[in-house]
Amino acid sequence: MTTARAARVPWTLADALGYLTPDTAPAAWKEAVQSAGRLLQPAWAGDDGALAVTAFALYTAAHQDGTTPAEVPIARVRELLLLDGLPEGEPRLHVAAGEVLHARGHRLPQSFSGGYWDGVGQVYQRLIYQWEPEEPMGDMPPGPSAMRHTAIRLLPRLEGLTDDHVRGFPPAPAPAPGYTIEVADRVSKVTDNSVSTVQCSTCQDMYGGTVTVDGPEVRYLCREAHLTEDRRLEARRVIAALSYADDVQIDRGVVRVGQLLVASSTMAWDFDPRSNRFV
């Protein structure tokens, strides 16, 4: 067993690959993520969105064309990123990826019917979300999705790349593994001026328990073994929280902490929750 404060490290490509590849994801999706990592690795600058959108383009094209993600031509990726799809102004990938996810049996939030929807569906939903005006009868259209913004950034980067170029790129690193975090005290969401404690959705217990991070999926298991999936907990912020925890103990892959303070989604992902005066 080792005891230490976790070191502050940047969000690496291996971290981003791990975020996109939960253990439960199908092999074809994991291949798409690794292929996207290989494509973007030479100019990697921490752009999670670009990695996810590229992976969805490879996964979608492979399914549509009856091939593997690693064999998808770069021209097909560019084609799916063109901004002439539906909803208006969105990339073609917006609808195409949703159709492929449905065909491959992924559980998407819009068709939620009990149980937990999978991590790939979570990432897709966040990418295609479009802000809706408060007045539904007004003339203001929905705002552009994160997928559209990412496609605009990606297309110039992919311009001029050939399949021969891509084959010459080194393989992407192995994805970072998930986390099992045993918490002795509480798991709390923190902003700069508020603290809210995560509770078990079954027994309302709020002390102790285990937090697991598997790709984008974060789940809380209370001391009575009830499972809660709290949408307020985001994987990247939970991992960053370990960097600020005192006396982190690591024993055979299990991380043990006293209190786990996690930055709220309204704060920067690497916000230091100890700066909150209420902590």
mmCIF file of C-alpha atoms in Angstrom:
data_model
loop_
_atom_site.group_PDB
_atom_site.id
_atom_site.type_symbol
_atom_site.label_atom_id
_atom_site.label_comp_id
_atom_site.label_asym_id
_atom_site.label_seq_id
_atom_site.Cartn_x
_atom_site.Cartn_y
_atom_site.Cartn_z
ATOM 1 C CA MET A 1 0.000 0.000 0.000
ATOM 2 C CA THR A 2 1.255 3.492 -0.791
ATOM 3 C CA THR A 3 0.165 6.798 0.740
ATOM 4 C CA ALA A 4 0.605 10.089 -1.091
ATOM 5 C CA ARG A 5 -1.088 13.080 -2.609
ATOM 6 C CA ALA A 6 -1.816 12.274 -6.219
ATOM 7 C CA ALA A 7 0.402 14.283 -8.577
ATOM 8 C CA ARG A 8 -1.127 16.978 -10.773
ATOM 9 C CA VAL A 9 -0.820 15.809 -14.352
ATOM 10 C CA PRO A 10 -2.223 17.137 -17.631
ATOM 11 C CA TRP A 11 -5.143 15.430 -19.350
ATOM 12 C CA THR A 12 -3.175 13.145 -21.643
ATOM 13 C CA LEU A 13 -4.226 11.345 -24.810
ATOM 14 C CA ALA A 14 -4.250 8.095 -22.800
ATOM 15 C CA ASP A 15 -6.692 9.719 -20.336
ATOM 16 C CA ALA A 16 -8.932 10.882 -23.176
ATOM 17 C CA LEU A 17 -8.856 7.424 -24.791
ATOM 18 C CA GLY A 18 -9.737 5.838 -21.460
ATOM 19 C CA TYR A 19 -12.667 8.236 -21.036
ATOM 20 C CA LEU A 20 -14.122 7.043 -24.354
ATOM 21 C CA THR A 21 -13.628 3.304 -23.796
ATOM 22 C CA PRO A 22 -15.617 1.885 -20.889
ATOM 23 C CA ASP A 23 -15.121 -1.825 -20.327
ATOM 24 C CA THR A 24 -18.652 -2.505 -21.558
ATOM 25 C CA ALA A 25 -18.108 -0.872 -24.978
ATOM 26 C CA PRO A 26 -18.087 -3.189 -28.023
ATOM 27 C CA ALA A 27 -14.772 -4.079 -29.657
ATOM 28 C CA ALA A 28 -15.606 -2.093 -32.816
ATOM 29 C CA TRP A 29 -16.110 1.087 -30.758
ATOM 30 C CA LYS A 30 -12.810 0.568 -28.930
ATOM 31 C CA GLU A 31 -11.093 0.113 -32.305
ATOM 32 C CA ALA A 32 -12.697 3.342 -33.553
ATOM 33 C CA VAL A 33 -11.401 5.238 -30.509
ATOM 34 C CA GLN A 34 -7.870 3.872 -30.910
ATOM 35 C CA SER A 35 -7.939 4.685 -34.636
ATOM 36 C CA ALA A 36 -9.105 8.224 -33.853
ATOM 37 C CA GLY A 37 -6.271 8.544 -31.334
ATOM 38 C CA ARG A 38 -3.763 7.482 -33.970
ATOM 39 C CA LEU A 39 -5.173 9.998 -36.442
ATOM 40 C CA LEU A 40 -5.034 12.925 -33.989
ATOM 41 C CA GLN A 41 -1.941 11.985 -31.972
ATOM 42 C CA PRO A 42 0.616 13.988 -34.015
ATOM 43 C CA ALA A 43 -1.140 17.252 -33.134
ATOM 44 C CA TRP A 44 -2.762 16.237 -29.832
ATOM 45 C CA ALA A 45 -3.610 19.299 -27.743
ATOM 46 C CA GLY A 46 -6.148 17.924 -25.262
ATOM 47 C CA ASP A 47 -9.163 18.259 -27.572
ATOM 48 C CA ASP A 48 -11.506 15.577 -26.206
ATOM 49 C CA GLY A 49 -14.293 16.679 -28.537
ATOM 50 C CA ALA A 50 -12.184 16.152 -31.645
ATOM 51 C CA LEU A 51 -11.237 12.665 -30.469
ATOM 52 C CA ALA A 52 -14.865 11.715 -29.762
ATOM 53 C CA VAL A 53 -16.232 13.114 -33.029
ATOM 54 C CA THR A 54 -13.510 11.391 -35.051
ATOM 55 C CA ALA A 55 -14.252 8.107 -33.262
ATOM 56 C CA PHE A 56 -17.974 8.438 -34.037
ATOM 57 C CA ALA A 57 -17.175 9.165 -37.701
ATOM 58 C CA LEU A 58 -14.983 6.058 -37.937
ATOM 59 C CA TYR A 59 -17.501 3.886 -36.081
ATOM 60 C CA THR A 60 -20.376 5.147 -38.239
ATOM 61 C CA ALA A 61 -18.581 4.795 -41.566
ATOM 62 C CA ALA A 62 -17.317 1.305 -40.677
ATOM 63 C CA HIS A 63 -20.859 0.139 -39.933
ATOM 64 C CA GLN A 64 -22.317 1.763 -43.039
ATOM 65 C CA ASP A 65 -19.590 0.436 -45.345
ATOM 66 C CA GLY A 66 -19.231 -3.043 -43.844
ATOM 67 C CA THR A 67 -15.587 -2.557 -42.876
ATOM 68 C CA THR A 68 -13.541 -1.945 -39.718
ATOM 69 C CA PRO A 69 -12.839 1.482 -38.178
ATOM 70 C CA ALA A 70 -9.112 1.107 -38.884
ATOM 71 C CA GLU A 71 -9.860 0.644 -42.604
ATOM 72 C CA VAL A 72 -12.150 3.674 -43.045
ATOM 73 C CA PRO A 73 -10.643 6.142 -45.573
ATOM 74 C CA ILE A 74 -9.935 9.645 -44.302
ATOM 75 C CA ALA A 75 -12.219 10.984 -47.059
ATOM 76 C CA ARG A 76 -15.186 9.239 -45.390
ATOM 77 C CA VAL A 77 -14.414 10.970 -42.103
ATOM 78 C CA ARG A 78 -14.370 14.366 -43.830
ATOM 79 C CA GLU A 79 -17.612 13.522 -45.630
ATOM 80 C CA LEU A 80 -19.455 12.846 -42.351
ATOM 81 C CA LEU A 81 -18.218 16.145 -40.901
ATOM 82 C CA LEU A 82 -19.698 18.283 -43.700
ATOM 83 C CA LEU A 83 -22.149 20.831 -42.282
ATOM 84 C CA ASP A 84 -25.081 20.129 -44.594
ATOM 85 C CA GLY A 85 -26.881 17.592 -42.432
ATOM 86 C CA LEU A 86 -29.904 17.648 -40.169
ATOM 87 C CA PRO A 87 -30.865 19.429 -38.001
ATOM 88 C CA GLU A 88 -30.045 22.283 -40.372
ATOM 89 C CA GLY A 89 -26.400 23.317 -40.221
ATOM 90 C CA GLU A 90 -25.327 20.256 -38.266
ATOM 91 C CA PRO A 91 -22.741 17.772 -39.571
ATOM 92 C CA ARG A 92 -24.034 14.716 -41.415
ATOM 93 C CA LEU A 93 -22.629 12.677 -38.543
ATOM 94 C CA HIS A 94 -25.298 14.037 -36.163
ATOM 95 C CA VAL A 95 -28.065 11.839 -37.577
ATOM 96 C CA ALA A 96 -25.874 9.108 -39.099
ATOM 97 C CA ALA A 97 -24.143 8.251 -35.812
ATOM 98 C CA GLY A 98 -27.470 8.114 -33.976
ATOM 99 C CA GLU A 99 -28.838 5.664 -36.541
ATOM 100 C CA VAL A 100 -25.763 3.458 -36.235
ATOM 101 C CA LEU A 101 -25.829 3.515 -32.432
ATOM 102 C CA HIS A 102 -29.481 2.462 -32.532
ATOM 103 C CA ALA A 103 -28.773 -0.285 -35.089
ATOM 104 C CA ARG A 104 -25.922 -1.632 -32.964
ATOM 105 C CA GLY A 105 -28.054 -1.774 -29.822
ATOM 106 C CA HIS A 106 -26.595 1.082 -27.812
ATOM 107 C CA ARG A 107 -28.956 2.471 -25.186
ATOM 108 C CA LEU A 108 -29.484 6.151 -25.890
ATOM 109 C CA PRO A 109 -30.896 8.592 -23.335
ATOM 110 C CA GLN A 110 -33.761 9.699 -25.574
ATOM 111 C CA SER A 111 -35.013 6.086 -25.663
ATOM 112 C CA PHE A 112 -34.345 5.488 -21.959
ATOM 113 C CA SER A 113 -36.565 2.713 -20.635
ATOM 114 C CA GLY A 114 -34.954 1.683 -17.363
ATOM 115 C CA GLY A 115 -31.505 0.574 -16.315
ATOM 116 C CA TYR A 116 -28.390 2.499 -17.256
ATOM 117 C CA TRP A 117 -27.712 3.797 -20.745
ATOM 118 C CA ASP A 118 -24.216 3.011 -21.893
ATOM 119 C CA GLY A 119 -21.155 5.210 -21.926
ATOM 120 C CA VAL A 120 -21.021 5.544 -25.716
ATOM 121 C CA GLY A 121 -24.599 6.837 -25.661
ATOM 122 C CA GLN A 122 -23.659 9.339 -22.960
ATOM 123 C CA VAL A 123 -20.838 10.787 -25.055
ATOM 124 C CA TYR A 124 -23.046 10.992 -28.158
ATOM 125 C CA GLN A 125 -25.830 12.748 -26.255
ATOM 126 C CA ARG A 126 -23.455 15.401 -24.938
ATOM 127 C CA LEU A 127 -22.063 16.012 -28.414
ATOM 128 C CA ILE A 128 -25.440 16.499 -30.116
ATOM 129 C CA TYR A 129 -27.161 18.514 -27.393
ATOM 130 C CA GLN A 130 -28.570 21.758 -28.780
ATOM 131 C CA TRP A 131 -29.645 24.606 -26.544
ATOM 132 C CA GLU A 132 -33.384 25.259 -26.887
ATOM 133 C CA PRO A 133 -34.918 28.757 -26.524
ATOM 134 C CA GLU A 134 -37.014 29.297 -23.392
ATOM 135 C CA GLU A 135 -40.047 30.212 -25.517
ATOM 136 C CA PRO A 136 -40.896 27.101 -27.562
ATOM 137 C CA MET A 137 -43.282 29.041 -29.836
ATOM 138 C CA GLY A 138 -40.696 31.674 -30.727
ATOM 139 C CA ASP A 139 -38.758 31.980 -33.966
ATOM 140 C CA MET A 140 -35.305 31.422 -32.448
ATOM 141 C CA PRO A 141 -33.785 28.136 -33.681
ATOM 142 C CA PRO A 142 -31.908 25.758 -31.376
ATOM 143 C CA GLY A 143 -28.263 26.587 -30.820
ATOM 144 C CA PRO A 144 -25.472 24.668 -32.572
ATOM 145 C CA SER A 145 -24.276 21.427 -30.993
ATOM 146 C CA ALA A 146 -20.815 20.683 -29.641
ATOM 147 C CA MET A 147 -20.511 18.245 -32.536
ATOM 148 C CA ARG A 148 -20.942 21.097 -35.016
ATOM 149 C CA HIS A 149 -18.357 23.298 -33.278
ATOM 150 C CA THR A 150 -15.946 20.354 -33.235
ATOM 151 C CA ALA A 151 -16.497 19.566 -36.923
ATOM 152 C CA ILE A 152 -15.627 23.167 -37.782
ATOM 153 C CA ARG A 153 -12.331 22.779 -35.902
ATOM 154 C CA LEU A 154 -11.591 19.335 -37.309
ATOM 155 C CA LEU A 155 -12.180 19.799 -41.015
ATOM 156 C CA PRO A 156 -9.174 22.127 -41.597
ATOM 157 C CA ARG A 157 -6.944 19.776 -39.572
ATOM 158 C CA LEU A 158 -7.931 16.815 -41.735
ATOM 159 C CA GLU A 159 -7.643 18.701 -45.010
ATOM 160 C CA GLY A 160 -4.732 17.411 -47.060
ATOM 161 C CA LEU A 161 -4.291 14.249 -44.993
ATOM 162 C CA THR A 162 -4.159 11.055 -47.038
ATOM 163 C CA ASP A 163 -4.581 7.441 -46.020
ATOM 164 C CA ASP A 164 -0.836 6.950 -46.608
ATOM 165 C CA HIS A 165 -0.130 9.746 -44.119
ATOM 166 C CA VAL A 166 -2.337 8.123 -41.507
ATOM 167 C CA ARG A 167 -0.785 4.681 -41.990
ATOM 168 C CA GLY A 168 2.578 6.270 -41.207
ATOM 169 C CA PHE A 169 1.413 7.622 -37.851
ATOM 170 C CA PRO A 170 2.450 5.678 -34.723
ATOM 171 C CA PRO A 171 -0.248 3.743 -32.849
ATOM 172 C CA ALA A 172 -2.137 5.576 -30.131
ATOM 173 C CA PRO A 173 -1.181 4.795 -26.520
ATOM 174 C CA ALA A 174 -3.170 2.302 -24.493
ATOM 175 C CA PRO A 175 -6.239 3.849 -22.836
ATOM 176 C CA ALA A 176 -5.843 4.816 -19.191
ATOM 177 C CA PRO A 177 -7.673 2.328 -16.938
ATOM 178 C CA GLY A 178 -10.753 3.138 -14.900
ATOM 179 C CA TYR A 179 -10.841 3.831 -11.169
ATOM 180 C CA THR A 180 -12.320 2.229 -8.079
ATOM 181 C CA ILE A 181 -12.351 4.803 -5.262
ATOM 182 C CA GLU A 182 -13.295 3.817 -1.717
ATOM 183 C CA VAL A 183 -14.469 6.882 0.206
ATOM 184 C CA ALA A 184 -14.448 6.901 4.031
ATOM 185 C CA ASP A 185 -16.316 10.195 4.490
ATOM 186 C CA ARG A 186 -18.497 11.914 1.874
ATOM 187 C CA VAL A 187 -18.599 12.514 -1.863
ATOM 188 C CA SER A 188 -19.427 16.179 -2.484
ATOM 189 C CA LYS A 189 -19.981 18.379 -5.531
ATOM 190 C CA VAL A 190 -18.297 21.751 -5.077
ATOM 191 C CA THR A 191 -18.555 25.173 -6.723
ATOM 192 C CA ASP A 192 -16.701 28.270 -5.550
ATOM 193 C CA ASN A 193 -19.458 29.015 -3.013
ATOM 194 C CA SER A 194 -21.515 25.854 -2.431
ATOM 195 C CA VAL A 195 -21.181 22.217 -1.437
ATOM 196 C CA SER A 196 -23.737 19.458 -2.054
ATOM 197 C CA THR A 197 -23.311 15.885 -0.856
ATOM 198 C CA VAL A 198 -24.114 12.913 -3.063
ATOM 199 C CA GLN A 199 -26.755 10.667 -1.501
ATOM 200 C CA CYS A 200 -27.774 7.091 -2.185
ATOM 201 C CA SER A 201 -30.976 7.187 -4.242
ATOM 202 C CA THR A 202 -32.339 4.176 -2.318
ATOM 203 C CA CYS A 203 -31.494 4.682 1.376
ATOM 204 C CA GLN A 204 -30.305 8.335 1.329
ATOM 205 C CA ASP A 205 -27.036 7.383 3.030
ATOM 206 C CA MET A 206 -24.352 10.003 2.388
ATOM 207 C CA TYR A 207 -21.323 8.672 4.231
ATOM 208 C CA GLY A 208 -18.768 6.267 2.852
ATOM 209 C CA GLY A 209 -19.180 4.070 -0.183
ATOM 210 C CA THR A 210 -17.385 3.398 -3.444
ATOM 211 C CA VAL A 211 -17.163 5.502 -6.600
ATOM 212 C CA THR A 212 -16.294 3.735 -9.844
ATOM 213 C CA VAL A 213 -15.141 5.476 -13.009
ATOM 214 C CA ASP A 214 -15.378 3.389 -16.184
ATOM 215 C CA GLY A 215 -14.944 5.540 -19.264
ATOM 216 C CA PRO A 216 -17.539 8.339 -18.966
ATOM 217 C CA GLU A 217 -19.665 6.306 -16.549
ATOM 218 C CA VAL A 218 -19.523 7.289 -12.863
ATOM 219 C CA ARG A 219 -21.458 5.277 -10.292
ATOM 220 C CA TYR A 220 -21.757 5.471 -6.535
ATOM 221 C CA LEU A 221 -22.240 2.356 -4.413
ATOM 222 C CA CYS A 222 -23.315 3.169 -0.865
ATOM 223 C CA ARG A 223 -22.311 1.140 2.221
ATOM 224 C CA GLU A 224 -25.491 -0.922 1.819
ATOM 225 C CA ALA A 225 -24.496 -1.802 -1.769
ATOM 226 C CA HIS A 226 -27.240 0.293 -3.425
ATOM 227 C CA LEU A 227 -26.172 1.620 -6.822
ATOM 228 C CA THR A 228 -26.687 5.273 -7.754
ATOM 229 C CA GLU A 229 -25.763 6.950 -11.035
ATOM 230 C CA ASP A 230 -25.562 10.661 -10.233
ATOM 231 C CA ARG A 231 -25.496 12.756 -13.404
ATOM 232 C CA ARG A 232 -23.802 15.555 -11.445
ATOM 233 C CA LEU A 233 -20.617 13.485 -11.196
ATOM 234 C CA GLU A 234 -18.486 13.669 -14.322
ATOM 235 C CA ALA A 235 -15.624 11.242 -14.909
ATOM 236 C CA ARG A 236 -12.958 13.806 -15.746
ATOM 237 C CA ARG A 237 -13.777 15.855 -12.650
ATOM 238 C CA VAL A 238 -13.799 12.794 -10.383
ATOM 239 C CA ILE A 239 -10.326 11.830 -11.640
ATOM 240 C CA ALA A 240 -9.088 15.399 -11.161
ATOM 241 C CA ALA A 241 -10.495 15.367 -7.595
ATOM 242 C CA LEU A 242 -7.939 12.718 -6.645
ATOM 243 C CA SER A 243 -5.212 15.266 -7.357
ATOM 244 C CA TYR A 244 -6.494 17.437 -4.515
ATOM 245 C CA ALA A 245 -7.289 14.718 -1.964
ATOM 246 C CA ASP A 246 -5.027 14.298 1.082
ATOM 247 C CA ASP A 247 -3.477 10.975 2.089
ATOM 248 C CA VAL A 248 -4.550 9.054 -0.975
ATOM 249 C CA GLN A 249 -3.926 5.353 -0.379
ATOM 250 C CA ILE A 250 -3.496 2.998 -3.321
ATOM 251 C CA ASP A 251 -3.718 -0.718 -2.704
ATOM 252 C CA ARG A 252 -3.822 -3.245 -5.562
ATOM 253 C CA GLY A 253 -5.524 -0.833 -7.927
ATOM 254 C CA VAL A 254 -8.063 0.484 -5.386
ATOM 255 C CA VAL A 255 -7.799 4.151 -4.403
ATOM 256 C CA ARG A 256 -8.827 5.042 -0.836
ATOM 257 C CA VAL A 257 -9.566 8.597 0.285
ATOM 258 C CA GLY A 258 -11.254 10.292 3.222
ATOM 259 C CA GLN A 259 -13.484 12.906 1.604
ATOM 260 C CA LEU A 260 -13.850 13.196 -2.166
ATOM 261 C CA LEU A 261 -14.475 16.773 -3.304
ATOM 262 C CA VAL A 262 -15.486 16.942 -6.971
ATOM 263 C CA ALA A 263 -15.701 20.140 -9.024
ATOM 264 C CA SER A 264 -19.185 20.966 -10.267
ATOM 265 C CA SER A 265 -19.845 20.969 -14.010
ATOM 266 C CA THR A 266 -20.236 24.755 -13.744
ATOM 267 C CA MET A 267 -16.555 25.027 -12.799
ATOM 268 C CA ALA A 268 -13.389 24.262 -14.756
ATOM 269 C CA TRP A 269 -12.723 20.524 -14.793
ATOM 270 C CA ASP A 270 -9.499 20.999 -12.782
ATOM 271 C CA PHE A 271 -10.981 23.537 -10.322
ATOM 272 C CA ASP A 272 -9.443 23.066 -6.853
ATOM 273 C CA PRO A 273 -12.453 22.341 -4.606
ATOM 274 C CA ARG A 274 -10.403 23.094 -1.474
ATOM 275 C CA SER A 275 -10.647 26.781 -2.352
ATOM 276 C CA ASN A 276 -14.325 26.703 -1.320
ATOM 277 C CA ARG A 277 -14.658 28.389 2.078
ATOM 278 C CA PHE A 278 -17.378 25.925 3.144
ATOM 279 C CA VAL A 279 -15.193 22.834 2.715
#
